[in-house]
Short mmCIF file of C-alpha atoms and ligand atoms in Angstrom, two decimals:
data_model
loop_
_atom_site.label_atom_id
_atom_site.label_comp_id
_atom_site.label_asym_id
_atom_site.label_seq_id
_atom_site.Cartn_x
_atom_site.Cartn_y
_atom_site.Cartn_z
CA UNK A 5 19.80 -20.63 14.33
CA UNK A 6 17.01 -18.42 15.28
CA UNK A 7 15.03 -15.12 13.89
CA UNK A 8 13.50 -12.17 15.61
CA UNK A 9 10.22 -10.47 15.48
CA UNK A 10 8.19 -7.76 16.70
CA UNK A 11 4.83 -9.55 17.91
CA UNK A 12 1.83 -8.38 19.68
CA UNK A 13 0.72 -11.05 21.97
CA UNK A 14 -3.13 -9.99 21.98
CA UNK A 15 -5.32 -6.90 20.16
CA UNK A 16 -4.01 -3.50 21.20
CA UNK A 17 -1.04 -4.87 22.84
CA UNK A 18 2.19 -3.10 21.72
CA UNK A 19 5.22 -5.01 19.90
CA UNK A 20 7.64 -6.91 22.33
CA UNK A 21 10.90 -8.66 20.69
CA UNK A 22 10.90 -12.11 20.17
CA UNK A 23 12.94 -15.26 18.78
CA UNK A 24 11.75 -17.96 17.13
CA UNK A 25 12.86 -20.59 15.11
CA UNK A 26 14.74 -20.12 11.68
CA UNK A 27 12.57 -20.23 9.05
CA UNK A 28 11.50 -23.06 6.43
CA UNK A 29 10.39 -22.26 3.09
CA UNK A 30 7.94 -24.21 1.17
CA UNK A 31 8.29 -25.63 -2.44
CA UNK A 32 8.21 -22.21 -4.08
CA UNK A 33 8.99 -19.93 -1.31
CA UNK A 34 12.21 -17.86 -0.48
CA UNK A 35 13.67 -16.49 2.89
CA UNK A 36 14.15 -12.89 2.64
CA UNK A 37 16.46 -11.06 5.25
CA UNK A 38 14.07 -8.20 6.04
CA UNK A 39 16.38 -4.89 5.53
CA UNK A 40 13.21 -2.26 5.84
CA UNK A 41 9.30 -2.87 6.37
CA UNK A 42 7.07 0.50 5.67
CA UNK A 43 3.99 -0.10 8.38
CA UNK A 44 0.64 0.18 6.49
CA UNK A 45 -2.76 1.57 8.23
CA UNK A 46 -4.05 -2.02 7.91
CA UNK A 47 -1.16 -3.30 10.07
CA UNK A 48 -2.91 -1.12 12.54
CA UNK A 49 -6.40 -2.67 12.00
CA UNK A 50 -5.24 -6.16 12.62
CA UNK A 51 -3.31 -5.10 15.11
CA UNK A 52 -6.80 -4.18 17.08
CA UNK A 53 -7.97 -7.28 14.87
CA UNK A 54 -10.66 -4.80 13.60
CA UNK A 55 -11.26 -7.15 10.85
CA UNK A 56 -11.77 -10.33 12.51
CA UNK A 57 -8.87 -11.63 11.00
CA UNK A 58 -6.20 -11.41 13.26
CA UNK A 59 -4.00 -14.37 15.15
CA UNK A 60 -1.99 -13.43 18.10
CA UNK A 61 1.13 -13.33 18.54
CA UNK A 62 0.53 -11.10 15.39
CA UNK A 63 4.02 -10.20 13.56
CA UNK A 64 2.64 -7.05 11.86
CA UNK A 65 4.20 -5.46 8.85
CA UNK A 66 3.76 -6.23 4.57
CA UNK A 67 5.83 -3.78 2.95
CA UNK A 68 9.29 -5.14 2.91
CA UNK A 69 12.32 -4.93 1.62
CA UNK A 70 14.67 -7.86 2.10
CA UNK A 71 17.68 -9.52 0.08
CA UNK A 72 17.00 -13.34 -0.59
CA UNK A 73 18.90 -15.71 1.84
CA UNK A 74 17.53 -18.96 1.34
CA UNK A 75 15.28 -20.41 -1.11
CA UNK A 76 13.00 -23.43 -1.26
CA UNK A 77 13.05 -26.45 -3.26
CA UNK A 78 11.72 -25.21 -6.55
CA UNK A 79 13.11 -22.01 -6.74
CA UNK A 80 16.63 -21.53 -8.76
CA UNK A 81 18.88 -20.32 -6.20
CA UNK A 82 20.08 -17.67 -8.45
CA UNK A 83 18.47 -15.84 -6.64
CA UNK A 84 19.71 -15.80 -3.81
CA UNK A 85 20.94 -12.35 -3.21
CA UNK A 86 18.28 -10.55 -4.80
CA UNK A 87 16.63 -7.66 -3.06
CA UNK A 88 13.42 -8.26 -3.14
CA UNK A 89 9.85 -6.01 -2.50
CA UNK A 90 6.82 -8.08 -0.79
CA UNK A 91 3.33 -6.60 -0.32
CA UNK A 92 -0.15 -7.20 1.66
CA UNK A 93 -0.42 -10.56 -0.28
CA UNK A 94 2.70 -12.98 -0.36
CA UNK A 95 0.98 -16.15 -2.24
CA UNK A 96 -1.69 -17.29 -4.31
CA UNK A 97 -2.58 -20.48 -5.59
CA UNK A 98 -0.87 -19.85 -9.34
CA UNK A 99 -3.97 -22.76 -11.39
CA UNK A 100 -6.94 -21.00 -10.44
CA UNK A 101 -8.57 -18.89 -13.18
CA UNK A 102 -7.69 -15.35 -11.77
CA UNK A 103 -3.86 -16.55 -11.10
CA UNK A 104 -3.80 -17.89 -14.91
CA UNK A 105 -5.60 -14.71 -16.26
CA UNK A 106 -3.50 -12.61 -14.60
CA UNK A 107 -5.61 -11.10 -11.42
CA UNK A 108 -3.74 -13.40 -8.70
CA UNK A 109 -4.43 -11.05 -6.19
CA UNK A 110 -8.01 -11.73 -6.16
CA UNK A 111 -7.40 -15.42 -6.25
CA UNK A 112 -9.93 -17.31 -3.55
CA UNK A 113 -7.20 -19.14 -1.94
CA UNK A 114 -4.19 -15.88 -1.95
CA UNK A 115 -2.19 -15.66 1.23
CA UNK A 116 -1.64 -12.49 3.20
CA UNK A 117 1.42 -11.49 4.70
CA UNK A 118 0.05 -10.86 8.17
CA UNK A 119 -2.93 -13.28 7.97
CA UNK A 120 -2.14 -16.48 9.61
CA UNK A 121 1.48 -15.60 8.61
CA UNK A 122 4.20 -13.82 10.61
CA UNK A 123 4.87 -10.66 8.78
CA UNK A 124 8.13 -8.47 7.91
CA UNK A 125 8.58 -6.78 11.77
CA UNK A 126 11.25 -9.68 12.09
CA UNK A 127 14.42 -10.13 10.80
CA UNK A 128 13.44 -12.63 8.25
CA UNK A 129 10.15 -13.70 6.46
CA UNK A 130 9.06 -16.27 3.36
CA UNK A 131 6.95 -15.68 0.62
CA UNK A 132 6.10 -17.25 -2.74
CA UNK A 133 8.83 -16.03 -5.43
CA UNK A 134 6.16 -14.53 -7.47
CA UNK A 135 4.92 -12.22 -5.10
CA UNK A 136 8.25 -11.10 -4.11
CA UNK A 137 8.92 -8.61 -6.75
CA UNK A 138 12.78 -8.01 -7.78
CA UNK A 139 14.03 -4.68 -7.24
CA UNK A 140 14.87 -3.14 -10.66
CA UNK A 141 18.21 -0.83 -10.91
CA UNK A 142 17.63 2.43 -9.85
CA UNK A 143 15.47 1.68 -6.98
CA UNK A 144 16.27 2.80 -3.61
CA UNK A 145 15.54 -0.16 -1.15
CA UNK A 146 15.30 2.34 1.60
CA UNK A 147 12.24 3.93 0.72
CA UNK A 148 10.91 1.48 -1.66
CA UNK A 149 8.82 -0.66 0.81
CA UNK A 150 5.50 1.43 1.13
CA UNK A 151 5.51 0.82 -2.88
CA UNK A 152 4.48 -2.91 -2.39
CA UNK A 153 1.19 -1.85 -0.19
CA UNK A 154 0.57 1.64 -0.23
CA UNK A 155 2.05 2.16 -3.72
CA UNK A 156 0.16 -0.33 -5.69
CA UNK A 157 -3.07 0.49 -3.92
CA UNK A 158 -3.06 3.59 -5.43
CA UNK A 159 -1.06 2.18 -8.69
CA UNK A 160 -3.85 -0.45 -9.40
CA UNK A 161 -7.08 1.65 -10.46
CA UNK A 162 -4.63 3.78 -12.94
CA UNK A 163 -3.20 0.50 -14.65
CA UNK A 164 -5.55 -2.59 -14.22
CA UNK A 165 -8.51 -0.20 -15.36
CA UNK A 166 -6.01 1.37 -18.20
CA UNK A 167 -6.89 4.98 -17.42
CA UNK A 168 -6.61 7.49 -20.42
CA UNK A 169 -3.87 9.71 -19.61
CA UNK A 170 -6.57 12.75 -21.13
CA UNK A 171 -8.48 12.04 -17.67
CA UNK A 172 -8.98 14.25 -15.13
CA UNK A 173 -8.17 12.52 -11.89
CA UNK A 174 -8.98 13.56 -8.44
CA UNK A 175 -7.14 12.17 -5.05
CA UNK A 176 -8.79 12.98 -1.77
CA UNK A 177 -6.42 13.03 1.17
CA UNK A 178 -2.87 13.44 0.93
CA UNK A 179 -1.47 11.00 3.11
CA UNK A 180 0.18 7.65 3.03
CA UNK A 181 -1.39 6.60 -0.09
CA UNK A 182 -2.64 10.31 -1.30
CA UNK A 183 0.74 11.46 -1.68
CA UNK A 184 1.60 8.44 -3.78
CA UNK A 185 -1.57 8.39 -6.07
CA UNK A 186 -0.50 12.25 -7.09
CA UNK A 187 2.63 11.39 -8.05
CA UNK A 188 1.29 7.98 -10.26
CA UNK A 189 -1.70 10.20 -11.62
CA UNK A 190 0.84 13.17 -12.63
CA UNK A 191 3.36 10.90 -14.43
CA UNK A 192 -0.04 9.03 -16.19
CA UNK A 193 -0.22 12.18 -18.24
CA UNK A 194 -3.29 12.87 -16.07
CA UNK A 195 -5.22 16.31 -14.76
CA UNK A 196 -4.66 16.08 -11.24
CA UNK A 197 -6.57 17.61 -8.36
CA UNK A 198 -5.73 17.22 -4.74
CA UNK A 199 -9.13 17.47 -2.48
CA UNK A 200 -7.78 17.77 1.13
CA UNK A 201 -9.17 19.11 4.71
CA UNK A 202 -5.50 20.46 5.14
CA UNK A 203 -5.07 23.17 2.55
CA UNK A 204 -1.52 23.75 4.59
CA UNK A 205 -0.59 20.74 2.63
CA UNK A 206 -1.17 22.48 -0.85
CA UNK A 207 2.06 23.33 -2.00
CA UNK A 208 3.03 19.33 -0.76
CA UNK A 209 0.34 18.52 -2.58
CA UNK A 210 1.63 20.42 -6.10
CA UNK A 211 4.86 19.04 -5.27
CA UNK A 212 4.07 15.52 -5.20
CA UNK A 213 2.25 16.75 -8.66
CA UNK A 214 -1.34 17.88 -8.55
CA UNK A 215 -1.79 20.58 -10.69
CA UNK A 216 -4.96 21.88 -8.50
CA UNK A 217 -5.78 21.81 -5.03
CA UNK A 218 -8.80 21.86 -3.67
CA UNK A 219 -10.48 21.94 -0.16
CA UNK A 220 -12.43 18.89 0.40
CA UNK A 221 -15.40 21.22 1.73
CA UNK A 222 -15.55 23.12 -1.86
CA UNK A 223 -16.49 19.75 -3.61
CA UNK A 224 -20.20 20.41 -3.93
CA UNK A 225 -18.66 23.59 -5.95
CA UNK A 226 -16.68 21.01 -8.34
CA UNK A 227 -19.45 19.05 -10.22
CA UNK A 228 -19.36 17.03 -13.69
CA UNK A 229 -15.40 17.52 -13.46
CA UNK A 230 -13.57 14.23 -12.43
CA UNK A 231 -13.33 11.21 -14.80
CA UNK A 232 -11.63 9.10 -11.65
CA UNK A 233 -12.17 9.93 -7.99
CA UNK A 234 -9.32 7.82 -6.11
CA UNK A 235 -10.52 8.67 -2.76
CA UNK A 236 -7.37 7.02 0.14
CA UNK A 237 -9.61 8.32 3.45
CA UNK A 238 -10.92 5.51 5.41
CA UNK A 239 -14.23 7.68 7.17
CA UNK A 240 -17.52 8.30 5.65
CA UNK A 241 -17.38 11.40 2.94
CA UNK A 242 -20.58 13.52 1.87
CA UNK A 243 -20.92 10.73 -0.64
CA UNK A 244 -23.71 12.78 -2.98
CA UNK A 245 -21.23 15.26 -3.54
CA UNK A 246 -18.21 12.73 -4.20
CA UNK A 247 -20.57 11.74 -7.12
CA UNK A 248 -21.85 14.73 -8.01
CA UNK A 249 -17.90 15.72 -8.56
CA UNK A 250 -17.58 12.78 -11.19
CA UNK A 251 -17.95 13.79 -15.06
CA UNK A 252 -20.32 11.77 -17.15
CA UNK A 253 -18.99 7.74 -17.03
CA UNK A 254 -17.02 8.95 -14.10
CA UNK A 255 -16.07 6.91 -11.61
CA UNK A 256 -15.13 6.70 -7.95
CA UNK A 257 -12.93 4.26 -6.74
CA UNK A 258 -12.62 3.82 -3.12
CA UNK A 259 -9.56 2.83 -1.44
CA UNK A 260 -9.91 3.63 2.55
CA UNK A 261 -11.32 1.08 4.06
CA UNK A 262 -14.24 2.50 5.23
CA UNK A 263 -16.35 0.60 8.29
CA UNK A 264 -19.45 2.30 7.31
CA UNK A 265 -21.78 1.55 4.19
CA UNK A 266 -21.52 3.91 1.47
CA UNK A 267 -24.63 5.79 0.45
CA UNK A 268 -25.41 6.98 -2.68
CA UNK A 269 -28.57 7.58 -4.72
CA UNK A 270 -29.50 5.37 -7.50
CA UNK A 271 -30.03 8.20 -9.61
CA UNK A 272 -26.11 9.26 -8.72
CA UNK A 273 -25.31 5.85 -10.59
CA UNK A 274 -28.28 6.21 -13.37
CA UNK A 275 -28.39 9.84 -15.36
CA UNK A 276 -24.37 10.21 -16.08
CA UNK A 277 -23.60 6.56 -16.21
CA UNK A 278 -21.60 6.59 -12.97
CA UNK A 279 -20.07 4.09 -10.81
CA UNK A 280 -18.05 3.05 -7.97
CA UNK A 281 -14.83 0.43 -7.72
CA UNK A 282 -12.58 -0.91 -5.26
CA UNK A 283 -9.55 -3.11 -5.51
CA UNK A 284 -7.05 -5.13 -3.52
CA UNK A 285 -3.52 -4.25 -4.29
CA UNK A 286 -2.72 -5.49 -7.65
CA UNK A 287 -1.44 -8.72 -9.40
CA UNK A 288 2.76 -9.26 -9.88
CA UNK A 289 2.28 -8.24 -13.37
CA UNK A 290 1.00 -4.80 -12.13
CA UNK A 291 3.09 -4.65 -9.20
CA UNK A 292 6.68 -5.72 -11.99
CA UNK A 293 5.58 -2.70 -14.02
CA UNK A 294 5.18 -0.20 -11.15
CA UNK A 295 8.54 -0.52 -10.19
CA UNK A 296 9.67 0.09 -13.49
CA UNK A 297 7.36 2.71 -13.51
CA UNK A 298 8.74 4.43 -10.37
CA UNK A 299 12.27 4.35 -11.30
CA UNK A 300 11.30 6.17 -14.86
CA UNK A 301 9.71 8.88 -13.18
CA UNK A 302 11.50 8.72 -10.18
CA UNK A 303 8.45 8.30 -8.26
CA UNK A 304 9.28 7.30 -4.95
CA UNK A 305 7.44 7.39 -1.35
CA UNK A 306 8.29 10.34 1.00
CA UNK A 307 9.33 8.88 4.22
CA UNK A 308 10.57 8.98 7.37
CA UNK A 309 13.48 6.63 9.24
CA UNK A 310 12.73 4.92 12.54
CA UNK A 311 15.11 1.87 13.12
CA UNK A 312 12.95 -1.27 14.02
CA UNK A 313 13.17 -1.50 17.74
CA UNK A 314 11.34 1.78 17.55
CA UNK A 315 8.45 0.53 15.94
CA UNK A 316 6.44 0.97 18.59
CA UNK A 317 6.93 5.11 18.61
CA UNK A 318 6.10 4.39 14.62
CA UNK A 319 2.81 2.67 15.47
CA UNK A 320 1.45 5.97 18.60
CA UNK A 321 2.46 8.01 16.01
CA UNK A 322 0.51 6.45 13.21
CA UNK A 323 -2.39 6.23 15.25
CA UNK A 324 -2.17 10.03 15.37
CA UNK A 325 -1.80 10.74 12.20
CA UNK A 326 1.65 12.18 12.86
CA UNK A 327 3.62 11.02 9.90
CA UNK A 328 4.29 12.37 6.80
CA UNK A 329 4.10 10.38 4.69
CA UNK A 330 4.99 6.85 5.57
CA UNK A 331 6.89 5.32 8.47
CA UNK A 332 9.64 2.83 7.45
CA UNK A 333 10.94 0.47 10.12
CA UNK A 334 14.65 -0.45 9.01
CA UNK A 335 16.64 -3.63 10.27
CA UNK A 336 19.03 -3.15 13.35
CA UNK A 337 21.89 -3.85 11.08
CA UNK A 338 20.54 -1.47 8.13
CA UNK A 339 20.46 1.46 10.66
CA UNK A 340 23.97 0.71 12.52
CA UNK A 341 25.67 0.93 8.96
ZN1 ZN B 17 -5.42 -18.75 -7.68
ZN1 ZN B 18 -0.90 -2.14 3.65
#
């Protein structure tokens, strides 16, 4: 019995098919049968191992959606048969003092999907059963995978920071994660503002549920007037402005993984009592209450179909920017039936 995967054999290199042995799962892992896998912008930075990170063969891909096929020792196999939803991070160490209070996902020792791992561009993958998050009813596994990365990325700074839903919340860039954050921020109760280069994307934008949309040039025009900045682009932004745009005790919280340093005066941070976050994906908690979330307000990911031997096309097109909003890669079997 063997598996296949999509693997890169060095930095740049595309995705050839591959077997390899059936997988084993540990103590508290399960096998899921991978039925769709969204790909992610960071599968594309370890890809080109931009992060220094990166093993090859590299199995990209961390937002899957599989059913449960095997399960290891400690797990009840009651669950086998479960569709299941696994993100960026697919174990942490469950005694340390984040996992007990609750912030596993910054946990020293947490595994990532891709890192060291072989991710979901295969037909099967394991994680840890707590970081494979049951779908709820309602869900639709075939767009539900860019939820588990993308989704609570933009999920985490509205829940883990308990945003007022009285705020007024900006998103810049409408894109994988943009278009995802708009629809959280909207069903939050939230103000919403999209702040875009691409003002052809403004009735998208209202769509997906800002109330406003703004060009991301007009932002020195929009000061003292955002309690959250959730800013998804990954180059450098005329940060003075960015905080400028913030109310008093606003804050920005920056989710594209920017190479560059971000520069702001001290006096940015000082007079109005602003700051600047980050954060890694979210714990299970947060990522269990999403999905509930999503399926109440019928939030869900706009995507498009490729099946998973064209993951390749996915991956130029990515690089281009040519998606909207998310690619999702589904299983050979998935996209016969
Ligand atoms: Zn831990
Ligand atoms: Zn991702």
């Amino acid at each position: 019995m063997s598996i296949t995967v999509w693997q890169a054999r060095e930095p740049g290199a595309p995705l050839e098919r591959a077997e390899r042995p059936m997988l084993e799962p540990a103590l508290d892992e399960l096998v899921l049968e991978v039925l769709h896998c969204g790909l992610c912008h960071s599968d594309l930075s370890m890809l080109e191992n931009q992060w220094g990170v990166s093993s090859f063969p590299l199995v990209p891909g961390h937002e899957v959606v599989g059913r449960v096929v095997q399960v290891g020792e400690g797990v009840d196999p009651g669950v086998i048969g479960q569709l299941r939803g696994l993100g960026w991070i697919c174990g942490s160490c469950s005694h340390c003092g984040q996992c007990l209070g609750g912030t596993g996902n910054l946990c020293p020792s947490l595994e990532a999907t891709i890192v060291g791992r072989q991710g979901g561009f295969a037909s099967h993958v394991t994680a840890r059963q707590d970081w494979a998050i049951p779908l709820p009813e309602g869900m639709d596994p075939a767009v539900a995978g860019p939820l588990f990365c993308g989704g609570i990325t933009v999920f985490a700074p509205l829940i883990d920071e308990a945003v007022s839903p009285t705020a007024h919340v900006a998103v810049i860039g409408i894109g994988g994660l943009g278009h995802m954050a708009l629809q959280f921020a909207r069903a939050w109760g939230c103000e919403v503002t999209a702040l875009t280069t691409t003002l052809a994307k403004a009735e998208e934008a209202k769509r997906f549920g800002a109330h406003q949309v703004e060009a991301l040039d007009n932002l020195a025009n929009l000061s003292g007037r955002f309690d959250l900045v959730i800013n998804t682009v990954n180059h450098c932004l005329d940060w003075g402005a960015v905080m400028a745009s913030l109310a008093p005790r606003g804050r920005l919280h920056q989710l594209g993984a920017v190479l560059e340093p971000i520069q702001v005066g001290a006096f940015d941070l000082i007079m109005a009592r602003r700051s600047i976050t980050g954060s890694p994906t979210s714990s299970p908690a947060s990522l269990l209450k999403m999905v509930e979330f999503c399926v109440r307000h019928n939030i869900r990911p706009l995507v498009e179909h490729l099946p998973m031997d064209r993951v390749n096309d996915a991956i130029e097109r990515l690089r281009r920017g040519d998606v909207r909003y998310r690619f999702v890669l589904d299983a050979a079997a998935v996209a016969k039936g």
